[in-house]
mmCIF file of C-alpha atoms in Angstrom:
data_model
loop_
_atom_site.group_PDB
_atom_site.id
_atom_site.type_symbol
_atom_site.label_atom_id
_atom_site.label_comp_id
_atom_site.label_asym_id
_atom_site.label_seq_id
_atom_site.Cartn_x
_atom_site.Cartn_y
_atom_site.Cartn_z
ATOM 1 C CA MET B 1235 75.197 106.398 171.060
ATOM 2 C CA PRO B 1236 77.318 104.875 173.849
ATOM 3 C CA HIS B 1237 75.503 102.970 176.571
ATOM 4 C CA ARG B 1238 75.249 104.726 179.924
ATOM 5 C CA ALA B 1239 76.363 101.669 181.857
ATOM 6 C CA ASP B 1240 79.818 101.520 180.198
ATOM 7 C CA PRO B 1241 81.999 103.327 182.763
ATOM 8 C CA ARG B 1242 85.046 103.484 180.488
ATOM 9 C CA VAL B 1243 83.182 105.301 177.733
ATOM 10 C CA GLN B 1244 81.514 107.568 180.311
ATOM 11 C CA GLN B 1245 84.919 108.418 181.794
ATOM 12 C CA GLU B 1246 86.408 109.204 178.368
ATOM 13 C CA LEU B 1247 83.474 111.444 177.460
ATOM 14 C CA MET B 1248 83.681 113.220 180.810
ATOM 15 C CA HIS B 1249 87.430 113.729 180.411
ATOM 16 C CA SER B 1250 86.873 115.168 176.946
ATOM 17 C CA LEU B 1251 84.096 117.469 178.170
ATOM 18 C CA TYR B 1252 86.287 118.670 181.017
ATOM 19 C CA SER B 1253 89.446 119.237 179.002
ATOM 20 C CA ASP B 1254 87.611 120.916 176.107
ATOM 21 C CA HIS B 1255 85.445 123.264 178.190
ATOM 22 C CA HIS B 1256 86.885 123.760 181.683
ATOM 23 C CA SER B 1257 88.857 126.890 180.844
ATOM 24 C CA TRP B 1258 85.915 128.448 179.008
ATOM 25 C CA LEU B 1259 83.472 127.687 181.842
ATOM 26 C CA PHE B 1260 85.890 128.976 184.486
ATOM 27 C CA THR B 1261 86.239 132.270 182.581
ATOM 28 C CA TRP B 1262 82.453 132.539 182.304
ATOM 29 C CA MET B 1263 82.060 131.844 186.038
ATOM 30 C CA ARG B 1264 84.791 134.309 187.025
ATOM 31 C CA LYS B 1265 82.937 137.109 185.219
ATOM 32 C CA ARG B 1266 79.806 136.415 187.267
ATOM 33 C CA LEU B 1267 81.208 135.738 190.717
ATOM 34 C CA GLU B 1268 82.919 137.934 193.253
ATOM 35 C CA ASN B 1269 86.185 136.040 193.374
ATOM 36 C CA GLN B 1270 88.355 133.563 191.570
ATOM 37 C CA CYS B 1271 88.177 130.898 194.301
ATOM 38 C CA ASP B 1272 84.377 130.737 194.123
ATOM 39 C CA ALA B 1273 84.591 130.568 190.335
ATOM 40 C CA ALA B 1274 87.036 127.664 190.539
ATOM 41 C CA ASP B 1275 84.896 125.821 193.101
ATOM 42 C CA LEU B 1276 81.656 126.277 191.192
ATOM 43 C CA THR B 1277 83.264 125.344 187.883
ATOM 44 C CA GLN B 1278 84.420 122.122 189.498
ATOM 45 C CA ASP B 1279 80.971 121.581 191.045
ATOM 46 C CA THR B 1280 79.425 121.885 187.580
ATOM 47 C CA PHE B 1281 81.570 119.082 186.201
ATOM 48 C CA VAL B 1282 81.027 116.954 189.308
ATOM 49 C CA ARG B 1283 77.253 117.328 188.985
ATOM 50 C CA ILE B 1284 77.376 116.254 185.327
ATOM 51 C CA HIS B 1285 79.650 113.351 186.196
ATOM 52 C CA THR B 1286 77.409 112.110 189.020
ATOM 53 C CA ARG B 1287 74.395 112.221 186.722
ATOM 54 C CA GLN B 1288 76.365 110.161 184.195
ATOM 55 C CA GLU B 1289 74.786 112.038 181.318
ATOM 56 C CA SER B 1290 77.843 113.143 179.357
ATOM 57 C CA HIS B 1291 76.935 110.766 176.529
ATOM 58 C CA LYS B 1292 73.623 112.629 176.045
ATOM 59 C CA ILE B 1293 75.101 116.112 175.605
ATOM 60 C CA ASP B 1294 74.612 117.474 172.102
ATOM 61 C CA SER B 1295 75.566 121.105 172.855
ATOM 62 C CA PRO B 1296 78.230 120.997 175.576
ATOM 63 C CA ARG B 1297 78.468 124.725 176.263
ATOM 64 C CA ALA B 1298 74.717 125.212 176.423
ATOM 65 C CA TYR B 1299 74.421 122.234 178.751
ATOM 66 C CA LEU B 1300 77.303 123.450 180.932
ATOM 67 C CA LEU B 1301 75.711 126.900 181.169
ATOM 68 C CA THR B 1302 72.376 125.425 182.210
ATOM 69 C CA VAL B 1303 73.979 123.366 184.978
ATOM 70 C CA ALA B 1304 76.312 126.226 185.994
ATOM 71 C CA LYS B 1305 73.459 128.740 186.275
ATOM 72 C CA GLY B 1306 71.633 126.391 188.627
ATOM 73 C CA ILE B 1307 74.772 125.969 190.718
ATOM 74 C CA ILE B 1308 75.351 129.733 190.861
ATOM 75 C CA SER B 1309 71.731 130.290 191.868
ATOM 76 C CA HIS B 1310 72.078 127.730 194.650
ATOM 77 C CA PHE B 1311 75.379 129.312 195.712
ATOM 78 C CA TYR B 1312 73.857 132.797 196.107
ATOM 79 C CA ARG B 1313 70.767 131.435 197.784
ATOM 80 C CA ARG B 1314 72.883 129.482 200.273
ATOM 81 C CA ARG B 1315 75.022 132.548 200.898
ATOM 82 C CA SER B 1316 71.898 134.629 201.531
ATOM 83 C CA ILE B 1317 70.548 132.105 204.040
ATOM 84 C CA GLU B 1318 73.928 131.892 205.747
ATOM 85 C CA GLN B 1319 74.228 135.687 205.960
ATOM 86 C CA ALA B 1320 70.741 136.050 207.442
ATOM 87 C CA TYR B 1321 71.518 133.322 209.968
ATOM 88 C CA LEU B 1322 74.828 134.928 210.947
ATOM 89 C CA GLU B 1323 73.075 138.278 211.404
ATOM 90 C CA GLN B 1324 70.592 136.640 213.779
ATOM 91 C CA LEU B 1325 73.389 134.870 215.664
ATOM 92 C CA ALA B 1326 75.131 138.202 216.180
ATOM 93 C CA LEU B 1327 72.050 139.416 218.065
ATOM 94 C CA LEU B 1328 72.250 136.598 220.613
ATOM 95 C CA PRO B 1329 73.973 137.058 223.950
ATOM 96 C CA LYS B 1330 77.261 135.179 224.152
ATOM 97 C CA GLN B 1331 75.917 132.609 226.637
ATOM 98 C CA ALA B 1332 73.036 131.709 224.261
ATOM 99 C CA MET B 1333 75.359 131.147 221.278
ATOM 100 C CA PRO B 1334 75.097 127.580 219.959
ATOM 101 C CA SER B 1335 78.280 125.562 219.484
ATOM 102 C CA GLN B 1336 79.978 125.527 216.081
ATOM 103 C CA GLU B 1337 78.581 122.047 215.482
ATOM 104 C CA HIS B 1338 75.021 123.148 216.295
ATOM 105 C CA GLN B 1339 75.425 126.250 214.132
ATOM 106 C CA LEU B 1340 76.364 124.035 211.188
ATOM 107 C CA ILE B 1341 73.428 121.704 211.826
ATOM 108 C CA ILE B 1342 71.032 124.661 212.052
ATOM 109 C CA LEU B 1343 72.404 126.170 208.837
ATOM 110 C CA GLN B 1344 72.054 122.843 207.004
ATOM 111 C CA THR B 1345 68.498 122.503 208.301
ATOM 112 C CA LEU B 1346 67.657 126.029 207.124
ATOM 113 C CA GLU B 1347 69.003 125.169 203.670
ATOM 114 C CA GLN B 1348 66.891 122.003 203.575
ATOM 115 C CA ILE B 1349 63.778 123.918 204.610
ATOM 116 C CA ASP B 1350 64.495 126.517 201.933
ATOM 117 C CA ALA B 1351 64.852 123.792 199.297
ATOM 118 C CA LEU B 1352 61.639 122.170 200.491
ATOM 119 C CA LEU B 1353 59.711 125.444 200.329
ATOM 120 C CA ASP B 1354 61.188 126.297 196.955
ATOM 121 C CA ASN B 1355 59.622 123.145 195.519
ATOM 122 C CA LEU B 1356 56.147 124.273 196.519
ATOM 123 C CA PRO B 1357 53.893 126.286 194.212
ATOM 124 C CA LYS B 1358 53.826 129.992 195.165
ATOM 125 C CA LYS B 1359 50.333 129.998 196.677
ATOM 126 C CA VAL B 1360 51.009 126.832 198.668
ATOM 127 C CA LYS B 1361 54.262 128.279 199.972
ATOM 128 C CA THR B 1362 52.577 131.575 200.910
ATOM 129 C CA ALA B 1363 49.739 129.843 202.777
ATOM 130 C CA PHE B 1364 52.190 127.566 204.582
ATOM 131 C CA LEU B 1365 54.433 130.451 205.663
ATOM 132 C CA LEU B 1366 51.468 132.535 206.820
ATOM 133 C CA SER B 1367 50.336 129.612 208.951
ATOM 134 C CA GLN B 1368 53.652 128.355 210.273
ATOM 135 C CA ILE B 1369 55.718 131.534 210.568
ATOM 136 C CA GLU B 1370 53.075 134.166 211.223
ATOM 137 C CA GLY B 1371 50.719 131.864 213.132
ATOM 138 C CA LYS B 1372 47.630 132.885 211.182
ATOM 139 C CA LYS B 1373 44.442 130.826 211.227
ATOM 140 C CA TYR B 1374 43.219 129.323 207.975
ATOM 141 C CA GLN B 1375 40.335 131.793 207.764
ATOM 142 C CA GLU B 1376 42.783 134.719 208.115
ATOM 143 C CA ILE B 1377 44.979 133.235 205.407
ATOM 144 C CA ALA B 1378 42.000 132.842 203.088
ATOM 145 C CA ALA B 1379 41.020 136.478 203.619
ATOM 146 C CA GLU B 1380 44.565 137.772 203.146
ATOM 147 C CA MET B 1381 45.181 135.734 200.006
ATOM 148 C CA GLY B 1382 41.684 136.296 198.611
ATOM 149 C CA ILE B 1383 40.971 132.578 198.284
ATOM 150 C CA SER B 1384 38.456 130.153 199.775
ATOM 151 C CA LEU B 1385 38.941 128.331 203.048
ATOM 152 C CA ILE B 1386 38.861 125.051 201.121
ATOM 153 C CA SER B 1387 41.799 126.263 198.982
ATOM 154 C CA VAL B 1388 43.795 127.113 202.100
ATOM 155 C CA LYS B 1389 43.134 123.638 203.499
ATOM 156 C CA ARG B 1390 44.141 122.068 200.176
ATOM 157 C CA TYR B 1391 47.346 124.148 200.059
ATOM 158 C CA MET B 1392 48.215 123.252 203.644
ATOM 159 C CA LYS B 1393 47.630 119.577 202.955
ATOM 160 C CA GLN B 1394 49.932 119.814 199.936
ATOM 161 C CA ALA B 1395 52.629 121.555 202.019
ATOM 162 C CA TYR B 1396 52.356 119.036 204.849
ATOM 163 C CA LEU B 1397 52.583 116.130 202.410
ATOM 164 C CA GLN B 1398 55.719 117.679 200.928
ATOM 165 C CA CYS B 1399 57.177 118.006 204.438
ATOM 166 C CA LEU B 1400 56.324 114.399 205.253
ATOM 167 C CA MET B 1401 57.899 113.138 202.030
ATOM 168 C CA PHE B 1402 61.010 115.161 202.802
ATOM 169 C CA MET B 1403 61.184 113.773 206.338
ATOM 170 C CA GLU B 1404 60.688 110.242 205.032
ATOM 171 C CA GLU B 1405 63.507 110.667 202.484
ATOM 172 C CA ASP B 1406 65.752 112.082 205.204
ATOM 173 C CA PHE B 1407 64.859 109.250 207.589
ATOM 174 C CA PHE B 1408 65.574 106.506 205.066
ATOM 175 C CA ALA B 1409 68.795 108.197 203.969
ATOM 176 C CA GLU B 1410 70.088 107.805 207.536
ATOM 177 C CA ILE B 1411 69.293 104.070 207.714
#
């Protein structure tokens, strides 16, 4: 098995993977997406993701691996589109003078996507408790009653959610340095 650190071998394997399977993956994507441009972009994103992971030397079943990566990319694509659509719908409700600049709109959308990714990494009960507290403003006792769990569980879930938020903020902070 080739060593991961050899960039020449990695590049040859990636080129082979791309040339052997690009057309097939693009056709598969086109059948699942609304337009050809999105299919082309997401097909390319699939190969870029594999390339950045530098794992092409570990792929035993190329098409199965490509499908696994592509399905994740498609899921992210639709999720991002859903968030963007909801945000645009809310923007449309604002009076013109309250409309944020294009730059601020982009920053807000990126932040919403990051929050969504953060929440998606939480277990379902933790996410539910966190949203009930932070979005709906419910007290821990109310959350416990609504979810049918103990107050201690709510506190444990909230601690877990806050720790996840702190880790995310720390990663974001150090990425900027």
